[in-house]
Amino acid sequence: MIFARLIKYSLFVLAVVGTLTSCRIDEDLSDCGVSYRLQYDVSLRTNVQTMVEAELTSTAEHELGKRLQSALSGFFAEYAQDVDLAFYTLDKPQSMRHHEHHVIGGKSATYSIYMPAENYRHLSVANVDAEPAILHNPVSELAGDYKFESVAGDTIDSHTVGLFSARLDMEVTGEEDQEFNVSLYMQNAAMALVMEPLGQRPAKVEMFLTDLATGFDVNDSLYIYNEAPMVRTHELKETGSHLMCLYGTGFPSREAATAAPSHQRATKDDALWRVIVNVTLADGTITQTELYIPDALKAGHLYILKTQLLENGALVPARPEVGASVELDWNPGGEYNPIL
């Protein structure tokens, strides 16, 4: 009697378990959920220290370099405030199967994610929610729409944090304790303009970066180039010397198709990106210098350009390959038009 009751109880338990898992012992378990561990690490590969040491060599420049690195330390940081995780089918149209969002607050984190055993295209981004200059749709139903882009506007702010992303094709076997390592790489960059005044210091200096990417397609790992806005920059208030410095952060520039000849000075037509500097003199007049940069501004990199600031407000770049055009007594016409 007791034995018969035990059999009935065992059958009842099996029935309940079968109902909860929707999987029978004798069927294919690929549709059953399995937990997988994903280890996320923020990977920062940057040239900041090398660039500062190579470009800023004098005593005054060395002090400026230390202060510039300090000002950019929160931007070039192996740190993720938040991370967005999306899992898509590998087969076209690569539709979403699972989505999660977490606060990391550090360099790395491990998550256990419960999903059916099948192969996935995994896309993830970090710090996008923490960046006000960026728009991101984290619930993109198709992998091709998983991207982050600059906010709309002719003139926008510099980025405040490093933006990181990763993509990984996961070959899921369905075995327990399967683990995947995901490295998140930086997708934005920084530029610093160092000025040596040769006369009276100007009343005001403004700098804008332009011709940079406007977004990043995570699935294809490609930058998006639409009509480029002007990117506002910051002044390094205390440089420790008579030198002046402005710096800005944003997406990278285009890559050069071919290397330009070393003797050739870049022009507006062949520059990869531009720097626009407005210098307000003591008499209220404005001199605008447009700098043409032939070198690519790469993700995770800092680009430093040293210049001399003449008494009339014009800038003379130290690098012979960087072109420049100057307009004295430049008039903004009451409104700064970023389309130059």
CSV table of C-alpha atoms in Angstrom, one decimal:
chain,number,residue,atom,x,y,z
A,1,MET,CA,0.0,0.0,0.0
A,2,ILE,CA,2.8,2.4,1.0
A,3,PHE,CA,4.8,1.3,-2.1
A,4,ALA,CA,1.8,2.1,-4.4
A,5,ARG,CA,1.4,5.5,-2.8
A,6,LEU,CA,5.1,6.3,-3.4
A,7,ILE,CA,4.8,5.3,-7.1
A,8,LYS,CA,1.8,7.6,-7.5
A,9,TYR,CA,3.6,10.5,-5.7
A,10,SER,CA,6.7,10.0,-7.9
A,11,LEU,CA,4.6,10.1,-11.1
A,12,PHE,CA,2.9,13.3,-9.8
A,13,VAL,CA,6.3,15.0,-9.3
A,14,LEU,CA,7.5,14.0,-12.7
A,15,ALA,CA,4.4,15.4,-14.3
A,16,VAL,CA,4.8,18.7,-12.5
A,17,VAL,CA,8.5,18.9,-13.5
A,18,GLY,CA,7.5,18.1,-17.1
A,19,THR,CA,4.9,20.8,-17.1
A,20,LEU,CA,7.4,23.4,-15.8
A,21,THR,CA,10.1,22.6,-18.3
A,22,SER,CA,7.9,21.7,-21.2
A,23,CYS,CA,10.6,19.1,-22.0
A,24,ARG,CA,10.3,15.3,-21.9
A,25,ILE,CA,13.3,13.1,-21.0
A,26,ASP,CA,13.1,11.3,-24.3
A,27,GLU,CA,12.9,14.4,-26.6
A,28,ASP,CA,15.4,16.8,-28.0
A,29,LEU,CA,16.5,19.2,-25.2
A,30,SER,CA,17.7,22.0,-27.6
A,31,ASP,CA,14.5,23.9,-26.9
A,32,CYS,CA,14.9,23.7,-23.1
A,33,GLY,CA,16.5,26.6,-21.4
A,34,VAL,CA,20.1,26.3,-20.1
A,35,SER,CA,22.1,28.7,-18.1
A,36,TYR,CA,25.3,30.1,-19.6
A,37,ARG,CA,28.0,32.2,-17.9
A,38,LEU,CA,29.2,35.3,-19.7
A,39,GLN,CA,32.3,37.1,-18.4
A,40,TYR,CA,32.4,40.7,-19.5
A,41,ASP,CA,35.7,42.8,-19.4
A,42,VAL,CA,36.2,46.4,-20.5
A,43,SER,CA,39.3,46.4,-22.6
A,44,LEU,CA,41.0,49.8,-23.1
A,45,ARG,CA,43.7,49.9,-25.7
A,46,THR,CA,44.9,53.5,-26.0
A,47,ASN,CA,47.9,55.5,-27.1
A,48,VAL,CA,47.4,58.3,-24.5
A,49,GLN,CA,50.7,57.9,-22.6
A,50,THR,CA,52.7,57.3,-25.8
A,51,MET,CA,51.2,60.4,-27.5
A,52,VAL,CA,51.7,62.7,-24.5
A,53,GLU,CA,55.4,61.6,-24.1
A,54,ALA,CA,56.1,61.9,-27.9
A,55,GLU,CA,54.4,65.3,-28.4
A,56,LEU,CA,54.8,67.2,-25.2
A,57,THR,CA,58.5,67.3,-24.5
A,58,SER,CA,59.4,70.7,-23.1
A,59,THR,CA,59.1,71.5,-19.4
A,60,ALA,CA,56.0,73.5,-19.9
A,61,GLU,CA,54.5,70.9,-22.2
A,62,HIS,CA,55.3,68.1,-19.8
A,63,GLU,CA,53.3,69.9,-17.1
A,64,LEU,CA,50.5,70.5,-19.5
A,65,GLY,CA,50.5,66.8,-20.4
A,66,LYS,CA,50.1,65.7,-16.8
A,67,ARG,CA,47.1,68.0,-16.4
A,68,LEU,CA,45.6,67.0,-19.7
A,69,GLN,CA,45.8,63.3,-18.8
A,70,SER,CA,44.1,64.1,-15.5
A,71,ALA,CA,41.3,65.9,-17.3
A,72,LEU,CA,40.8,62.9,-19.6
A,73,SER,CA,41.2,60.2,-17.0
A,74,GLY,CA,37.4,59.8,-16.6
A,75,PHE,CA,37.1,59.4,-20.4
A,76,PHE,CA,40.0,57.0,-21.0
A,77,ALA,CA,38.9,54.6,-18.2
A,78,GLU,CA,38.5,50.9,-18.1
A,79,TYR,CA,35.1,51.3,-16.4
A,80,ALA,CA,31.5,50.5,-17.4
A,81,GLN,CA,28.7,52.1,-15.5
A,82,ASP,CA,26.1,50.1,-17.4
A,83,VAL,CA,26.0,47.3,-20.0
A,84,ASP,CA,23.2,46.4,-22.5
A,85,LEU,CA,23.1,42.7,-23.7
A,86,ALA,CA,21.2,41.6,-26.7
A,87,PHE,CA,21.1,38.1,-28.2
A,88,TYR,CA,20.0,37.5,-31.8
A,89,THR,CA,19.5,34.5,-34.1
A,90,LEU,CA,22.5,33.8,-36.4
A,91,ASP,CA,20.2,33.1,-39.3
A,92,LYS,CA,18.8,36.1,-41.3
A,93,PRO,CA,17.0,38.3,-40.4
A,94,GLN,CA,18.9,37.9,-37.1
A,95,SER,CA,15.9,38.6,-34.9
A,96,MET,CA,16.2,39.2,-31.1
A,97,ARG,CA,15.8,36.3,-28.8
A,98,HIS,CA,16.8,37.7,-25.4
A,99,HIS,CA,17.7,41.1,-23.9
A,100,GLU,CA,19.0,42.3,-20.5
A,101,HIS,CA,20.4,45.5,-19.0
A,102,HIS,CA,22.7,45.6,-16.0
A,103,VAL,CA,24.6,48.2,-13.9
A,104,ILE,CA,28.3,47.0,-13.7
A,105,GLY,CA,30.0,49.9,-11.9
A,106,GLY,CA,33.4,48.5,-12.6
A,107,LYS,CA,35.8,46.9,-15.1
A,108,SER,CA,34.3,43.4,-15.3
A,109,ALA,CA,31.2,41.4,-14.4
A,110,THR,CA,29.9,37.8,-14.8
A,111,TYR,CA,26.3,37.0,-15.6
A,112,SER,CA,24.4,33.7,-15.8
A,113,ILE,CA,21.8,33.9,-18.6
A,114,TYR,CA,19.1,31.3,-19.1
A,115,MET,CA,18.3,30.7,-22.8
A,116,PRO,CA,17.4,27.9,-25.2
A,117,ALA,CA,20.3,26.0,-26.6
A,118,GLU,CA,20.9,27.5,-30.0
A,119,ASN,CA,23.6,29.6,-31.7
A,120,TYR,CA,23.4,33.4,-31.2
A,121,ARG,CA,24.9,36.6,-32.4
A,122,HIS,CA,25.5,38.5,-29.2
A,123,LEU,CA,25.8,42.3,-29.2
A,124,SER,CA,26.5,44.5,-26.2
A,125,VAL,CA,27.4,48.1,-25.4
A,126,ALA,CA,28.6,49.8,-22.2
A,127,ASN,CA,28.2,53.4,-20.9
A,128,VAL,CA,25.7,54.4,-23.6
A,129,ASP,CA,23.0,55.1,-21.1
A,130,ALA,CA,25.5,57.3,-19.2
A,131,GLU,CA,26.3,59.5,-22.2
A,132,PRO,CA,23.9,62.3,-22.9
A,133,ALA,CA,25.4,63.1,-26.3
A,134,ILE,CA,24.3,59.6,-27.6
A,135,LEU,CA,21.0,57.9,-28.5
A,136,HIS,CA,20.6,54.2,-28.3
A,137,ASN,CA,17.7,51.9,-28.9
A,138,PRO,CA,18.4,48.8,-26.7
A,139,VAL,CA,15.3,46.8,-27.8
A,140,SER,CA,16.2,46.6,-31.5
A,141,GLU,CA,14.3,43.7,-32.9
A,142,LEU,CA,16.9,43.1,-35.6
A,143,ALA,CA,20.6,42.9,-35.1
A,144,GLY,CA,21.2,45.4,-38.0
A,145,ASP,CA,19.4,48.1,-36.0
A,146,TYR,CA,21.5,47.7,-32.9
A,147,LYS,CA,23.6,50.9,-32.9
A,148,PHE,CA,24.2,54.1,-31.1
A,149,GLU,CA,24.3,57.5,-32.7
A,150,SER,CA,24.9,61.2,-31.8
A,151,VAL,CA,21.9,63.2,-30.7
A,152,ALA,CA,20.4,65.5,-33.4
A,153,GLY,CA,21.8,69.0,-33.8
A,154,ASP,CA,24.1,71.1,-35.8
A,155,THR,CA,26.4,71.6,-32.8
A,156,ILE,CA,26.6,68.9,-30.1
A,157,ASP,CA,28.6,68.4,-26.9
A,158,SER,CA,31.8,66.3,-26.5
A,159,HIS,CA,31.3,62.8,-25.1
A,160,THR,CA,31.8,62.5,-21.3
A,161,VAL,CA,32.7,58.8,-21.1
A,162,GLY,CA,34.3,56.1,-23.1
A,163,LEU,CA,31.8,54.1,-25.2
A,164,PHE,CA,32.5,50.4,-25.4
A,165,SER,CA,30.9,47.6,-27.6
A,166,ALA,CA,31.3,44.0,-28.4
A,167,ARG,CA,30.0,41.4,-30.8
A,168,LEU,CA,30.3,37.6,-30.4
A,169,ASP,CA,28.9,34.6,-32.2
A,170,MET,CA,28.1,32.1,-29.6
A,171,GLU,CA,28.2,28.4,-30.5
A,172,VAL,CA,25.9,27.0,-27.8
A,173,THR,CA,26.1,23.3,-27.2
A,174,GLY,CA,23.4,23.1,-24.5
A,175,GLU,CA,25.9,21.7,-21.9
A,176,GLU,CA,25.8,23.0,-18.4
A,177,ASP,CA,28.5,25.4,-17.2
A,178,GLN,CA,29.3,26.6,-20.7
A,179,GLU,CA,31.2,30.0,-20.5
A,180,PHE,CA,31.8,32.8,-22.9
A,181,ASN,CA,34.3,35.7,-22.6
A,182,VAL,CA,33.2,39.0,-24.0
A,183,SER,CA,35.7,41.9,-24.4
A,184,LEU,CA,34.2,45.4,-24.8
A,185,TYR,CA,36.4,47.8,-26.8
A,186,MET,CA,36.4,51.6,-26.9
A,187,GLN,CA,34.6,53.2,-29.8
A,188,ASN,CA,35.3,57.0,-29.3
A,189,ALA,CA,38.4,59.2,-29.2
A,190,ALA,CA,39.9,62.5,-28.1
A,191,MET,CA,41.8,65.4,-29.6
A,192,ALA,CA,43.8,68.2,-27.8
A,193,LEU,CA,45.0,71.5,-29.3
A,194,VAL,CA,48.0,73.1,-27.6
A,195,MET,CA,48.6,76.8,-28.4
A,196,GLU,CA,51.7,78.8,-27.7
A,197,PRO,CA,50.7,82.5,-27.7
A,198,LEU,CA,53.3,84.7,-29.4
A,199,GLY,CA,51.8,87.9,-28.2
A,200,GLN,CA,48.9,89.1,-25.9
A,201,ARG,CA,46.6,86.3,-24.8
A,202,PRO,CA,43.3,86.5,-26.6
A,203,ALA,CA,40.1,87.3,-24.8
A,204,LYS,CA,38.4,84.0,-25.7
A,205,VAL,CA,39.1,80.9,-27.7
A,206,GLU,CA,36.5,78.3,-28.9
A,207,MET,CA,37.3,75.1,-30.7
A,208,PHE,CA,35.0,72.7,-32.7
A,209,LEU,CA,35.7,69.3,-34.2
A,210,THR,CA,33.9,68.2,-37.3
A,211,ASP,CA,33.8,65.5,-40.1
A,212,LEU,CA,33.8,62.8,-37.4
A,213,ALA,CA,31.5,59.8,-37.4
A,214,THR,CA,28.0,60.3,-36.2
A,215,GLY,CA,27.3,56.8,-34.9
A,216,PHE,CA,28.4,53.1,-34.6
A,217,ASP,CA,26.7,50.0,-36.0
A,218,VAL,CA,27.5,47.3,-33.5
A,219,ASN,CA,26.5,44.3,-35.6
A,220,ASP,CA,28.7,45.3,-38.6
A,221,SER,CA,31.3,47.0,-36.4
A,222,LEU,CA,31.2,50.0,-38.8
A,223,TYR,CA,31.0,53.7,-38.1
A,224,ILE,CA,28.2,55.8,-39.5
A,225,TYR,CA,28.9,59.0,-41.4
A,226,ASN,CA,26.0,61.3,-41.9
A,227,GLU,CA,26.1,65.1,-42.1
A,228,ALA,CA,28.7,65.8,-39.4
A,229,PRO,CA,27.8,68.2,-36.6
A,230,MET,CA,30.2,70.5,-34.9
A,231,VAL,CA,31.5,69.0,-31.6
A,232,ARG,CA,32.0,71.5,-28.8
A,233,THR,CA,35.2,71.2,-26.8
A,234,HIS,CA,36.6,72.2,-23.4
A,235,GLU,CA,39.4,74.5,-22.2
A,236,LEU,CA,42.1,73.2,-19.9
A,237,LYS,CA,41.8,76.1,-17.5
A,238,GLU,CA,45.2,75.5,-15.7
A,239,THR,CA,48.0,74.3,-17.9
A,240,GLY,CA,50.8,75.2,-15.4
A,241,SER,CA,52.5,77.6,-17.9
A,242,HIS,CA,51.8,80.3,-20.5
A,243,LEU,CA,50.6,77.5,-22.9
A,244,MET,CA,46.9,77.2,-23.7
A,245,CYS,CA,45.0,74.0,-24.4
A,246,LEU,CA,41.5,72.9,-25.6
A,247,TYR,CA,40.4,69.3,-25.9
A,248,GLY,CA,37.3,67.5,-27.2
A,249,THR,CA,36.0,63.9,-27.4
A,250,GLY,CA,33.8,62.2,-30.0
A,251,PHE,CA,33.6,59.5,-32.6
A,252,PRO,CA,36.6,58.7,-34.7
A,253,SER,CA,37.3,60.1,-38.2
A,254,ARG,CA,37.3,58.2,-41.4
A,255,GLU,CA,40.4,56.1,-42.2
A,256,ALA,CA,42.7,57.1,-45.0
A,257,ALA,CA,42.3,55.1,-48.1
A,258,THR,CA,45.9,55.6,-48.9
A,259,ALA,CA,48.7,57.4,-47.0
A,260,ALA,CA,49.2,61.0,-48.1
A,261,PRO,CA,52.8,62.0,-49.2
A,262,SER,CA,54.8,63.3,-46.2
A,263,HIS,CA,55.5,66.6,-48.0
A,264,GLN,CA,51.9,67.3,-48.9
A,265,ARG,CA,50.0,69.8,-46.8
A,266,ALA,CA,46.3,68.7,-46.4
A,267,THR,CA,43.5,70.8,-47.8
A,268,LYS,CA,39.8,71.0,-47.2
A,269,ASP,CA,39.2,68.6,-50.0
A,270,ASP,CA,41.5,65.8,-48.8
A,271,ALA,CA,41.5,66.2,-45.0
A,272,LEU,CA,40.0,63.3,-43.1
A,273,TRP,CA,38.6,65.7,-40.4
A,274,ARG,CA,38.7,69.4,-39.4
A,275,VAL,CA,39.3,71.5,-36.4
A,276,ILE,CA,37.7,75.0,-36.3
A,277,VAL,CA,39.1,77.5,-33.9
A,278,ASN,CA,37.6,81.0,-33.2
A,279,VAL,CA,39.9,83.4,-31.4
A,280,THR,CA,38.4,86.6,-30.0
A,281,LEU,CA,40.9,89.3,-29.7
A,282,ALA,CA,41.0,92.2,-27.2
A,283,ASP,CA,39.3,94.6,-29.6
A,284,GLY,CA,36.4,92.2,-30.0
A,285,THR,CA,37.3,91.0,-33.6
A,286,ILE,CA,37.3,87.2,-34.2
A,287,THR,CA,39.9,85.3,-36.2
A,288,GLN,CA,38.8,81.9,-37.5
A,289,THR,CA,41.4,79.2,-38.3
A,290,GLU,CA,40.3,76.0,-40.0
A,291,LEU,CA,42.8,73.2,-39.6
A,292,TYR,CA,42.8,70.3,-42.1
A,293,ILE,CA,43.9,67.0,-40.5
A,294,PRO,CA,45.2,64.2,-42.8
A,295,ASP,CA,45.8,61.7,-40.0
A,296,ALA,CA,42.9,59.5,-38.9
A,297,LEU,CA,41.5,60.0,-35.4
A,298,LYS,CA,41.2,56.4,-34.3
A,299,ALA,CA,39.0,54.8,-31.6
A,300,GLY,CA,40.7,54.7,-28.2
A,301,HIS,CA,43.3,57.2,-29.3
A,302,LEU,CA,44.3,60.8,-28.3
A,303,TYR,CA,45.5,63.1,-31.1
A,304,ILE,CA,47.6,66.1,-30.0
A,305,LEU,CA,48.3,69.1,-32.3
A,306,LYS,CA,50.7,71.8,-31.3
A,307,THR,CA,50.3,75.3,-32.8
A,308,GLN,CA,51.6,78.8,-32.4
A,309,LEU,CA,48.9,81.5,-31.8
A,310,LEU,CA,49.9,84.7,-33.6
A,311,GLU,CA,48.9,88.2,-32.4
A,312,ASN,CA,46.2,88.5,-35.1
A,313,GLY,CA,44.6,85.3,-33.7
A,314,ALA,CA,45.7,83.0,-36.5
A,315,LEU,CA,47.0,79.5,-35.7
A,316,VAL,CA,50.1,78.0,-37.3
A,317,PRO,CA,50.3,74.2,-36.9
A,318,ALA,CA,53.6,72.6,-35.9
A,319,ARG,CA,53.0,69.6,-38.2
A,320,PRO,CA,53.8,70.4,-41.8
A,321,GLU,CA,51.2,68.0,-43.1
A,322,VAL,CA,48.3,69.8,-41.3
A,323,GLY,CA,46.8,72.5,-43.6
A,324,ALA,CA,45.2,75.7,-42.4
A,325,SER,CA,43.1,78.5,-43.7
A,326,VAL,CA,42.6,81.8,-41.8
A,327,GLU,CA,39.9,84.4,-42.0
A,328,LEU,CA,40.6,87.6,-40.2
A,329,ASP,CA,37.8,89.7,-38.7
A,330,TRP,CA,35.5,86.7,-39.1
A,331,ASN,CA,31.8,87.6,-38.6
A,332,PRO,CA,29.5,84.8,-37.3
A,333,GLY,CA,26.5,86.9,-38.4
A,334,GLY,CA,24.8,86.5,-35.1
A,335,GLU,CA,24.5,82.7,-35.4
A,336,TYR,CA,27.3,80.1,-35.7
A,337,ASN,CA,26.6,78.1,-38.8
A,338,PRO,CA,28.4,74.7,-38.6
A,339,ILE,CA,28.1,73.9,-42.3
A,340,LEU,CA,31.4,75.4,-43.6
